[in-house]
CSV table of C-alpha atoms in Angstrom, one decimal:
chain,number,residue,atom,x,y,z
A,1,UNK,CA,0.0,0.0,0.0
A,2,UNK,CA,1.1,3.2,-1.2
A,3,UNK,CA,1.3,6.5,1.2
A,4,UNK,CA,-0.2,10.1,-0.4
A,5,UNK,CA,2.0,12.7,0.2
A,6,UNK,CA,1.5,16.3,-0.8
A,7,UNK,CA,4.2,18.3,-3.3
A,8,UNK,CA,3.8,21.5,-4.8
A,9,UNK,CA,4.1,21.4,-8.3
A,10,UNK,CA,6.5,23.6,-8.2
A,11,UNK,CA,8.5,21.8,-6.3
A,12,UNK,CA,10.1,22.8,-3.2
A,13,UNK,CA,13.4,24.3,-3.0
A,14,UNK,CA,16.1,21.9,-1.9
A,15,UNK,CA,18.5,23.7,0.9
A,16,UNK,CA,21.6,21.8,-0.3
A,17,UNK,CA,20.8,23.5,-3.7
A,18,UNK,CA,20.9,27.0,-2.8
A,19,UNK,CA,24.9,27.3,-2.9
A,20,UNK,CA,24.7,27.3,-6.5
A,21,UNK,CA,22.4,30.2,-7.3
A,22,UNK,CA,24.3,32.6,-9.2
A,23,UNK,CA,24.1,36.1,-6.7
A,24,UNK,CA,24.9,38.7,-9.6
A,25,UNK,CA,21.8,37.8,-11.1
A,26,UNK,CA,18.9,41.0,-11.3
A,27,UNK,CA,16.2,41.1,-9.0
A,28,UNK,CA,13.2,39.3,-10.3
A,29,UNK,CA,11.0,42.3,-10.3
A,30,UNK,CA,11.2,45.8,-9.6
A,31,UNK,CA,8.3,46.2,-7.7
A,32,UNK,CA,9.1,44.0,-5.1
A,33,UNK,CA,8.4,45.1,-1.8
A,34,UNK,CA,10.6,46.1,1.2
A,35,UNK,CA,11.0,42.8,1.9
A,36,UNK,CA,12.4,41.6,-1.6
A,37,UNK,CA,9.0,39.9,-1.9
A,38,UNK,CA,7.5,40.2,-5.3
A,39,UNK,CA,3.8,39.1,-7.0
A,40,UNK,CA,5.8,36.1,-8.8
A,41,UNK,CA,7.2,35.1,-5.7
A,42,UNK,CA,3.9,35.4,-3.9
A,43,UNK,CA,1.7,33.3,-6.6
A,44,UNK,CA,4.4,30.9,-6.7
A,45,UNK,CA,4.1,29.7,-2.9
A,46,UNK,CA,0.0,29.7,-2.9
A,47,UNK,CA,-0.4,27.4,-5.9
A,48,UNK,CA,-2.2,23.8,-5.0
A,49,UNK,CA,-0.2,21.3,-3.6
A,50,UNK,CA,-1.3,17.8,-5.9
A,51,UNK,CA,-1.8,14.5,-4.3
A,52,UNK,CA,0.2,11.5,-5.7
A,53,UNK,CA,0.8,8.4,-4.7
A,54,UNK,CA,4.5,7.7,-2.9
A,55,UNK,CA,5.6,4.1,-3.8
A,56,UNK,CA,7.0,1.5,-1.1
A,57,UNK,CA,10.7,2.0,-2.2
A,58,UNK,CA,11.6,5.6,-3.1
A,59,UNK,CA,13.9,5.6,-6.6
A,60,UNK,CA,17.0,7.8,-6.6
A,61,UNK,CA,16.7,11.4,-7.7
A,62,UNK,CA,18.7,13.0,-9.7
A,63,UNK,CA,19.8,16.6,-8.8
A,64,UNK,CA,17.3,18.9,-10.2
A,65,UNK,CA,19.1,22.3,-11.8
A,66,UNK,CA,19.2,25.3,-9.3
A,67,UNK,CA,15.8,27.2,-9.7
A,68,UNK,CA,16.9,31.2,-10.5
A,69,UNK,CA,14.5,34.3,-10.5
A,70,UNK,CA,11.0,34.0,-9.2
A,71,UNK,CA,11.3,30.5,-7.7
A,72,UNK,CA,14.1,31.7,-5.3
A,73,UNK,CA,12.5,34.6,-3.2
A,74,UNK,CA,15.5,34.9,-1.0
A,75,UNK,CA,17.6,35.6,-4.1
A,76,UNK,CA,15.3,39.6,-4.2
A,77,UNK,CA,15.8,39.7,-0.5
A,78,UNK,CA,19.8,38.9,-0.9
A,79,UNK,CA,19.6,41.8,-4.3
A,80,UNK,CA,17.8,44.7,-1.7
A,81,UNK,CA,20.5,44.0,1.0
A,82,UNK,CA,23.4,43.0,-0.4
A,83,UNK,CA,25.4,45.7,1.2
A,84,UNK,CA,24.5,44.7,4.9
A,85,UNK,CA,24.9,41.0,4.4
A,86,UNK,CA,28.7,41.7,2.7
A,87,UNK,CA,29.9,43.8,5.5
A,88,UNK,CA,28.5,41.2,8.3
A,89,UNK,CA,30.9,39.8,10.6
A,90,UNK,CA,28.2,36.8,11.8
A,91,UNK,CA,24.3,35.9,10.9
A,92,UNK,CA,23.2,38.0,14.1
A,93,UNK,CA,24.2,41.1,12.3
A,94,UNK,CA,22.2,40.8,9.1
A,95,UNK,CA,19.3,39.3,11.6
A,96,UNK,CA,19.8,42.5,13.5
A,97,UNK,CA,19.6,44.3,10.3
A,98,UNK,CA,17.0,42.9,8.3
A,99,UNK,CA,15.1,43.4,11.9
A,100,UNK,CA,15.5,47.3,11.7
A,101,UNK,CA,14.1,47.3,7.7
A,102,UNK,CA,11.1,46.0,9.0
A,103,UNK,CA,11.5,41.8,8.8
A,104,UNK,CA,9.5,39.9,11.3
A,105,UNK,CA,9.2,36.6,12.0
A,106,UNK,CA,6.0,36.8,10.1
A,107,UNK,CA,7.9,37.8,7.1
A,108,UNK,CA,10.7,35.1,6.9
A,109,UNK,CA,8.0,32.1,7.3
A,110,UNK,CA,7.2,33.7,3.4
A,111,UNK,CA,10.9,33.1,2.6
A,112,UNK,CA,9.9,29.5,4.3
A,113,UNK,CA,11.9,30.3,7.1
A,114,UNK,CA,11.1,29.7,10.8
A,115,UNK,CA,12.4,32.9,12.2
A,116,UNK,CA,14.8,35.9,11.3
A,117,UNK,CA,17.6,34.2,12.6
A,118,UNK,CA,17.3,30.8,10.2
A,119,UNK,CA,17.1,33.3,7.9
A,120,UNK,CA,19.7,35.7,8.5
A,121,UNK,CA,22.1,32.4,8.6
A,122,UNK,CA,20.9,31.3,4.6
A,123,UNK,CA,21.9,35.1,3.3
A,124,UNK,CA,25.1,35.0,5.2
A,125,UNK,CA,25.9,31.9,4.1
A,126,UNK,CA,25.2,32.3,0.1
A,127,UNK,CA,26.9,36.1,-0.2
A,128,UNK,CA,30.2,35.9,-1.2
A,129,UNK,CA,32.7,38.0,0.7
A,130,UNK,CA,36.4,38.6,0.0
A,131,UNK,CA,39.3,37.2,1.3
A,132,UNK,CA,39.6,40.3,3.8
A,133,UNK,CA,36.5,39.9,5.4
A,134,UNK,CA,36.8,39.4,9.2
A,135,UNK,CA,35.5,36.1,10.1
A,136,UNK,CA,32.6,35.5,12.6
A,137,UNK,CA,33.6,34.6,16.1
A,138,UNK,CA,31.2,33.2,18.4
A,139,UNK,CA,29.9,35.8,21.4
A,140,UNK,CA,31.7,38.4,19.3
A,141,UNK,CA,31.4,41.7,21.4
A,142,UNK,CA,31.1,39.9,24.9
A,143,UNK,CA,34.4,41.3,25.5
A,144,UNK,CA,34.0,44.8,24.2
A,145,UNK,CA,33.6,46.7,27.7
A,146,UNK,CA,35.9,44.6,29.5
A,147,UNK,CA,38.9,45.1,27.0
A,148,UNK,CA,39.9,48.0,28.7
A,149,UNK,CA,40.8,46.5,32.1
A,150,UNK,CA,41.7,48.0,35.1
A,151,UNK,CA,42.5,51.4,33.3
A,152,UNK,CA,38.8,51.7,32.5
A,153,UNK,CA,37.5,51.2,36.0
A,154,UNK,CA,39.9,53.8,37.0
A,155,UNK,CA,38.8,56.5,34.5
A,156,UNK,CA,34.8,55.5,35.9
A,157,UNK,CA,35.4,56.3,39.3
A,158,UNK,CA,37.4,59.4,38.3
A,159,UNK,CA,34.9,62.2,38.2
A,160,UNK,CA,34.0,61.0,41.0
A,161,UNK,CA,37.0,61.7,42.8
A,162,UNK,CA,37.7,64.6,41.6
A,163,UNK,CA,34.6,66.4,42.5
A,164,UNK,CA,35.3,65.3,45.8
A,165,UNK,CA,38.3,67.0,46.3
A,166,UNK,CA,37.3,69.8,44.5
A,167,UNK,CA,34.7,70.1,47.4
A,168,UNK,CA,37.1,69.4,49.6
A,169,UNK,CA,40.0,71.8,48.5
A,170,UNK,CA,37.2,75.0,48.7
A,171,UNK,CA,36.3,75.1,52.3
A,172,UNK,CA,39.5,76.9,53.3
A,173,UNK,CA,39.2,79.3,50.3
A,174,UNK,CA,37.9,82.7,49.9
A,175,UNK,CA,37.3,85.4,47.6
A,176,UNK,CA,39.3,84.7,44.7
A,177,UNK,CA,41.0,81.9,45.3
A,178,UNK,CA,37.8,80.1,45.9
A,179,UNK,CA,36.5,81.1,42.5
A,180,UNK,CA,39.7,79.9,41.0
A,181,UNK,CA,39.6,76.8,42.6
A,182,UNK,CA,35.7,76.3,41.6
A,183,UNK,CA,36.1,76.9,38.3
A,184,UNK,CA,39.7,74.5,37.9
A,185,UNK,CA,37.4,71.9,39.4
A,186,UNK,CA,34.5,72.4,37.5
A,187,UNK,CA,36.5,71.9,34.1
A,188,UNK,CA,38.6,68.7,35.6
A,189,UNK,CA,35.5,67.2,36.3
A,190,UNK,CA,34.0,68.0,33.0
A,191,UNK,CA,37.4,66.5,31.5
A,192,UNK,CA,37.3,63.2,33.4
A,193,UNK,CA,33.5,62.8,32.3
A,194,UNK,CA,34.2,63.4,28.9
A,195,UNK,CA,36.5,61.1,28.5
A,196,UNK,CA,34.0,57.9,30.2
A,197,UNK,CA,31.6,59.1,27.7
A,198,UNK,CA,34.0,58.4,24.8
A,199,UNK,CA,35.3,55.2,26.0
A,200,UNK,CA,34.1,52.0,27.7
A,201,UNK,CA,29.9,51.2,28.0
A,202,UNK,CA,29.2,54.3,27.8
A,203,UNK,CA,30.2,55.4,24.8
A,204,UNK,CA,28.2,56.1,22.0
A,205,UNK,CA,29.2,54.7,18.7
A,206,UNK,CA,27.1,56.7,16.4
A,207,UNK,CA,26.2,60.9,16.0
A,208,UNK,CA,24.6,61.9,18.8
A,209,UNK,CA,21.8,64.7,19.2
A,210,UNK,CA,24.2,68.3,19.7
A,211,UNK,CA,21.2,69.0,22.0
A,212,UNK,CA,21.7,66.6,24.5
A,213,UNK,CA,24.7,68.9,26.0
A,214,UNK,CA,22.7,71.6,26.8
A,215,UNK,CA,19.8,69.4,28.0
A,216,UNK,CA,22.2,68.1,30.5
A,217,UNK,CA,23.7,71.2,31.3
A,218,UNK,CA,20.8,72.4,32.3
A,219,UNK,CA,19.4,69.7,34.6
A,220,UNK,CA,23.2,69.8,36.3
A,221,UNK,CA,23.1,73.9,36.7
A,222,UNK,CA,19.2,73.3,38.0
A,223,UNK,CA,20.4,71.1,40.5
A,224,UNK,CA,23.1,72.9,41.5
A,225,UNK,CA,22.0,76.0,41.9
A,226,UNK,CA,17.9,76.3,41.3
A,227,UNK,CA,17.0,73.9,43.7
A,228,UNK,CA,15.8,76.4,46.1
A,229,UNK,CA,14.6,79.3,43.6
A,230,UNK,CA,10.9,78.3,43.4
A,231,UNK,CA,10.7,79.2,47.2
A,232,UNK,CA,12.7,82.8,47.0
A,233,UNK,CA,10.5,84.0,43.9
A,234,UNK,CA,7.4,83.0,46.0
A,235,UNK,CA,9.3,84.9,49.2
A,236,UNK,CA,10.2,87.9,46.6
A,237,UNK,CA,14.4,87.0,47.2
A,238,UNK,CA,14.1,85.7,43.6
A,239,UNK,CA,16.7,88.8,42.3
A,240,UNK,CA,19.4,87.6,44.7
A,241,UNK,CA,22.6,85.2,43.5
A,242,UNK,CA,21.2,81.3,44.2
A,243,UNK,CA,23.7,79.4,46.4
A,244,UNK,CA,25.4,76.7,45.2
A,245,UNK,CA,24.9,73.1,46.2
A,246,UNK,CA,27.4,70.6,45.4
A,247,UNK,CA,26.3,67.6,46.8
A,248,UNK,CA,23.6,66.6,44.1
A,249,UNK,CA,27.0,67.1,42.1
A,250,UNK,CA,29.1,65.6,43.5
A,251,UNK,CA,26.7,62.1,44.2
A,252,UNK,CA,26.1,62.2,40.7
A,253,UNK,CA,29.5,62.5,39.9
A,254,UNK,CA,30.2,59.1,42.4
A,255,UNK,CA,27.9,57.6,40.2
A,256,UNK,CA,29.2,57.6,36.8
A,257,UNK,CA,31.1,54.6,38.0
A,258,UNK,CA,27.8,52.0,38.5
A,259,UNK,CA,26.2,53.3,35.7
A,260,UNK,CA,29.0,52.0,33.3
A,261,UNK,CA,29.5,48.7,35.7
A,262,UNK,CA,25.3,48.4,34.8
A,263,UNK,CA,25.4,49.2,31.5
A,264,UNK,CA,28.1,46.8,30.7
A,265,UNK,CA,26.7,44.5,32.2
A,266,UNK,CA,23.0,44.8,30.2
A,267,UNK,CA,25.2,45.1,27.0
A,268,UNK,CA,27.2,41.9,27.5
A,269,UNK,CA,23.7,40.3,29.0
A,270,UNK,CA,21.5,40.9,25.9
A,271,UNK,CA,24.4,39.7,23.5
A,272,UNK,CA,24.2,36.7,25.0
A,273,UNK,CA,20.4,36.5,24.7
A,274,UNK,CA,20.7,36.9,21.2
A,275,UNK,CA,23.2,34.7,20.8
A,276,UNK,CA,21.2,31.9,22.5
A,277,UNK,CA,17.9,33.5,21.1
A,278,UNK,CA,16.0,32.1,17.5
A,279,UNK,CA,13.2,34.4,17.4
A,280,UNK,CA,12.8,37.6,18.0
A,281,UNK,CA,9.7,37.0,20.0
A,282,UNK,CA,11.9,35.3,22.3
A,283,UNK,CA,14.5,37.9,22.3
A,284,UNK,CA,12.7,40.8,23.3
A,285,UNK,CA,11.2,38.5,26.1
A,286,UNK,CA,14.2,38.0,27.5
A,287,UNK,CA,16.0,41.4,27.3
A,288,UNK,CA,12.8,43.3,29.0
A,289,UNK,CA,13.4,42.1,32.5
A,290,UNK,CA,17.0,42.7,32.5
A,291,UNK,CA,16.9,46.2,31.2
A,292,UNK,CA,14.3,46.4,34.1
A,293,UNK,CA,16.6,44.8,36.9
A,294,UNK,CA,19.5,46.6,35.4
A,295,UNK,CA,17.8,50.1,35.8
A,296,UNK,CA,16.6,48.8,39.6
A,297,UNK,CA,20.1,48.3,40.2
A,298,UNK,CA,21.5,51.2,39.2
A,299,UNK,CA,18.6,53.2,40.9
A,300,UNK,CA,20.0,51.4,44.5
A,301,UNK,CA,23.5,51.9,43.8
A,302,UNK,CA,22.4,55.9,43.2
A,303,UNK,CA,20.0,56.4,46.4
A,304,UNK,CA,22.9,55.0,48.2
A,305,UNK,CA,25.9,56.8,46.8
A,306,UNK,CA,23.7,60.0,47.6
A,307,UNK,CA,22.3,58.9,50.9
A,308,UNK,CA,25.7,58.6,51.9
A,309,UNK,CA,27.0,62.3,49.9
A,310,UNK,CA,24.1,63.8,51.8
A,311,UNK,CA,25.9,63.0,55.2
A,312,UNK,CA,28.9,64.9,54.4
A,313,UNK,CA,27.0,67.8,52.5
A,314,UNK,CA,23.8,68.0,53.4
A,315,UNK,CA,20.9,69.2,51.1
A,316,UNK,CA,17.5,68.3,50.8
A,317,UNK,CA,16.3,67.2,47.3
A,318,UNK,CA,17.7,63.5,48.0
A,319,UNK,CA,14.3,62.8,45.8
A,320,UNK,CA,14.7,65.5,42.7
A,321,UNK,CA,18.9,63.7,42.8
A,322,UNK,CA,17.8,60.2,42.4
A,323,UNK,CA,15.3,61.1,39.8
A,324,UNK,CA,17.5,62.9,38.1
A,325,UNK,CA,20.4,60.5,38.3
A,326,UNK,CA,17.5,57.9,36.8
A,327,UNK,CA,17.0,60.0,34.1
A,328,UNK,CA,20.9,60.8,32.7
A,329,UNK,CA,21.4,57.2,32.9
A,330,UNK,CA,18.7,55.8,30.9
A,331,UNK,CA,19.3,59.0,28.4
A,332,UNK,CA,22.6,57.8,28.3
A,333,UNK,CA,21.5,53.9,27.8
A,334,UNK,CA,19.6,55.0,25.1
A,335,UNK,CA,22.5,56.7,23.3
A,336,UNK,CA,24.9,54.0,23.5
A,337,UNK,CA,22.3,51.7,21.8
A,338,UNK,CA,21.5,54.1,19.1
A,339,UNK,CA,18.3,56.0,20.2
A,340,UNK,CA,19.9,59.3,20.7
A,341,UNK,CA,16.6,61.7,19.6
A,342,UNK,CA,14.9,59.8,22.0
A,343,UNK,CA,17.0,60.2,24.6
A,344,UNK,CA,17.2,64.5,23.7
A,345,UNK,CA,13.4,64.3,23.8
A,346,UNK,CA,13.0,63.2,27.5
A,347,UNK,CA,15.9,65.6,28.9
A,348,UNK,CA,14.3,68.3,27.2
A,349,UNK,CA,11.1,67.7,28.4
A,350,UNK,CA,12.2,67.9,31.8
A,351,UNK,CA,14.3,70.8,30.8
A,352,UNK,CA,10.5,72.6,29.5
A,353,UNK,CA,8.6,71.6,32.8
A,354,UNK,CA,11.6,73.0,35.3
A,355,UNK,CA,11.7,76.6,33.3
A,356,UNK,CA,7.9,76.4,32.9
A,357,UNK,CA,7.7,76.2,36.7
A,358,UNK,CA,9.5,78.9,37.1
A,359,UNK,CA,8.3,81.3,34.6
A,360,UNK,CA,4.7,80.6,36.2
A,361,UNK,CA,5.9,81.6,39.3
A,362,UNK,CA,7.4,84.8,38.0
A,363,UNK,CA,4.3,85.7,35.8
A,364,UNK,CA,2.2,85.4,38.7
A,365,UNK,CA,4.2,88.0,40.4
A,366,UNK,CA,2.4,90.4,37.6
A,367,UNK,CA,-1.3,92.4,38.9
A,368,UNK,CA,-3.7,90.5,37.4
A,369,UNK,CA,-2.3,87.3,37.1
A,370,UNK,CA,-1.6,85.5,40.4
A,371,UNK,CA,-3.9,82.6,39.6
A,372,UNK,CA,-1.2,81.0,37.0
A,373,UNK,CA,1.2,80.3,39.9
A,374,UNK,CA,-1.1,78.7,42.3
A,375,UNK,CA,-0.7,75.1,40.7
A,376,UNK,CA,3.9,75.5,41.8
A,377,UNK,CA,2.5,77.1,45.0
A,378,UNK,CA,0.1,74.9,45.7
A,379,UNK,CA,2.9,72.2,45.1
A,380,UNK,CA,6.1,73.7,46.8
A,381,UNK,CA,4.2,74.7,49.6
A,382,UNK,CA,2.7,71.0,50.4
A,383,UNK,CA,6.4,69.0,48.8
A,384,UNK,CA,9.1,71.5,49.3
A,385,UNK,CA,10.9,73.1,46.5
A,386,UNK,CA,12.3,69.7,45.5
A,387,UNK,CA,8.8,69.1,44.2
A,388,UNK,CA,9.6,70.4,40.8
A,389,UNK,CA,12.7,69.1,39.5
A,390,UNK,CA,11.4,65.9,41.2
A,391,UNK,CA,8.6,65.5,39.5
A,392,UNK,CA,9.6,66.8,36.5
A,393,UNK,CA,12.9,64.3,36.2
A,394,UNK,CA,10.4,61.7,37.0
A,395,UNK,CA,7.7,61.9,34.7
A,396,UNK,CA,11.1,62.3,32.0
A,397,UNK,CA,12.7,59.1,33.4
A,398,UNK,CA,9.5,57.1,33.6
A,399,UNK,CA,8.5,58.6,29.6
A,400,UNK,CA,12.1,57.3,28.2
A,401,UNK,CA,11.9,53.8,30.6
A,402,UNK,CA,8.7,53.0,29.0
A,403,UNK,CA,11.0,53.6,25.7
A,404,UNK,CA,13.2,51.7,26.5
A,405,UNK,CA,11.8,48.8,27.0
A,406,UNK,CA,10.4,48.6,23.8
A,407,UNK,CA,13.5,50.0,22.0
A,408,UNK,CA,16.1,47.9,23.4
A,409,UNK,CA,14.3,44.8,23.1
A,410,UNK,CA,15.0,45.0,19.6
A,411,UNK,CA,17.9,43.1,18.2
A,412,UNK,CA,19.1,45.9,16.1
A,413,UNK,CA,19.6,47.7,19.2
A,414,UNK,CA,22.8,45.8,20.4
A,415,UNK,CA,24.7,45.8,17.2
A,416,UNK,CA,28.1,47.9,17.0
């Protein structure tokens, strides 16, 4: 007795085959679609399958001739991406890639694959390369962070250190010597910071947004020195010179270390998620937790770091600090993995809320017109001038978290 067995009458493309397609060969229409998936393509796979009968002992087959053109969809899909598959190091790569035009799992089940990944490995196994091209190394970019050693922990905890005896070397200053001393501190600490942000985790590999330096700059010169200024406009001392508080600075400074220790740690993490990973489904399921226990760790590590600055200079926004310490570092995070207009939206919108606070308050000091600072007064007076920067940093932090979790779950995120 015979077995039916169903075969499209096309016949299905054999894997072993594929080797011999010829890639220089034209696209097989023009109007494909992002994908490389074309109308010919598309009838091809939903023709009837035929029934026929399979006999007892299956007779020898002889190799059938490499299909070309419309029978081989993944030959468009090599055509429109050529480019990224050549200059791919490993499959994850052009997975990663074919991921950020658009290709879903979905999509590669029409190229009668199971998964971007399955077929991500077909493309990078059928484009040629040239004898130059790096080969692909498993867990490639595990290492990255850690490559600088001990040098690069040093150059972490160095702002840190230098704010701190910056802060220390002023108390026996005055009058110009003090200023001199500010300001020398001000730009070695800026020095030292710049250079974490160019090497190690934190760096960012691609152009950044110009804007996020002011952004920052702001939040840092808020907390600093306008920490206090909702409560003088509303006590009419808004004309005098604010003091300056250093401790927000100075904990925030202490902290640049964990936040590159945490986000080495998430990059070399979610590398090896994808490497393990064969869907993208699966992927993203796996990185969302850790980019959530990454940022609960770093949020510890900062409320203790300024818990503990707070002791030796005390100030009182401990709240508006952590939230803005949150809110660099998942800026930041964001930047490193390629999202950097994201990342200028959310400092800027804190930036808007903290100088909208502020201008209510001194347009209310206007006959007439009272009634558009009630909503600060109303808040200052119940939370205490930290209420502002606190909130606002917040609502910023808790805008690009949300973000983030859908951003970095995405494999294209955590290429180089």
């Amino acid at each position: 007795m015979t077995t039916p067995r169903v075969t499209d009458s096309a016949h299905a493309e054999d894997p072993s085959q594929l080797d011999g397609l010829a890639f220089d060969d034209p696209p097989a229409s023009a109007d494909a679609d992002a994908d490389g998936w074309d109308s010919t393509s598309d009838a091809l796979l939903s023709r009837p399958a035929v029934w026929e009968d399979e006999p007892a002992k299956t007779a020898p087959r002889t190799p059938a001739t490499p299909r070309r053109g419309p029978a081989d969809p993944v030959k468009a899909l090599m055509h429109r991406h050529r480019e990224l598959c050549e200059r791919a190091v490993d499959p994850l790569e052009i997975a990663a890639g074919l991921e950020a035009h658009g290709v879903t799992d979905r999509t590669a089940a029409r190229f009668r694959h199971r998964d971007v990944f399955s077929l991500a490995e077909e493309l990078y196994a059928r484009v040629p390369r040239g004898e130059a091209q790096t080969p692909a190394r498993p867990g490639r970019g595990l290492a990255r962070p850690a490559a600088a050693g001990f040098s690069l922990v040093l150059l972490t905890l160095l702002p840190g250190a230098l704010s701190a005896l910056a802060v220390a070397g002023l108390h026996p200053l005055e009058g110009a010597p003090r200023t001199a001393a500010t300001v020398t501190g001000a730009v070695a600490v800026t020095v030292a910071l710049s250079l974490c942000l160019r090497r190690g985790p934190l760096r960012a590999r691609r152009r950044t947004v110009p804007a996020l330096r002011l952004w920052t700059l702001w939040l840092l010169a808020y907390a600093a020195c306008g920490a206090d200024l909702p409560t003088r406009i509303m006590d009419g001392g808004g004309e005098a010179a604010p003091a300056l508080s250093a401790g927000p600075l100075v904990g925030l400074a202490l902290a640049v270390a964990p936040a590159a220790w945490c986000a080495h740690l998430f990059s070399v993490q979610a590398r090896r998620r994808l490497d393990g990973s064969r869907g993208l489904e699966e992927f993203a399921a796996g990185v969302r937790p850790l980019l959530l226990g990454v940022v609960a760790l770093y949020a510890g590590a900062l409320t203790a770091l300024l818990a503990v600055t707070r002791l030796a200079l005390p100030y009182d926004d401990l709240a508006a600090a952590v939230a803005l310490g949150l809110l660099l570092f998942l800026a930041r995070l964001l930047v490193v993995h390629h999202f950097p207009a994201a990342a200028a939206t959310g400092l800027a919108a804190a930036c808007a809320v903290e100088a909208a606070a502020i201008l209510l308050l001194l347009t209310g000091r206007l006959p007439g017109c009272g009634f558009l600072a009630t909503p600060v007064e109303a808040a200052v007076t119940a939370w205490g001038a930290s209420a502002v920067p606190a909130a606002a940093c917040a609502a910023a932090a808790a805008g690009l978290l949300a973000h983030a979790t859908a951003a970095l779950s995405r494999a294209s995120a955590h290429t180089a």
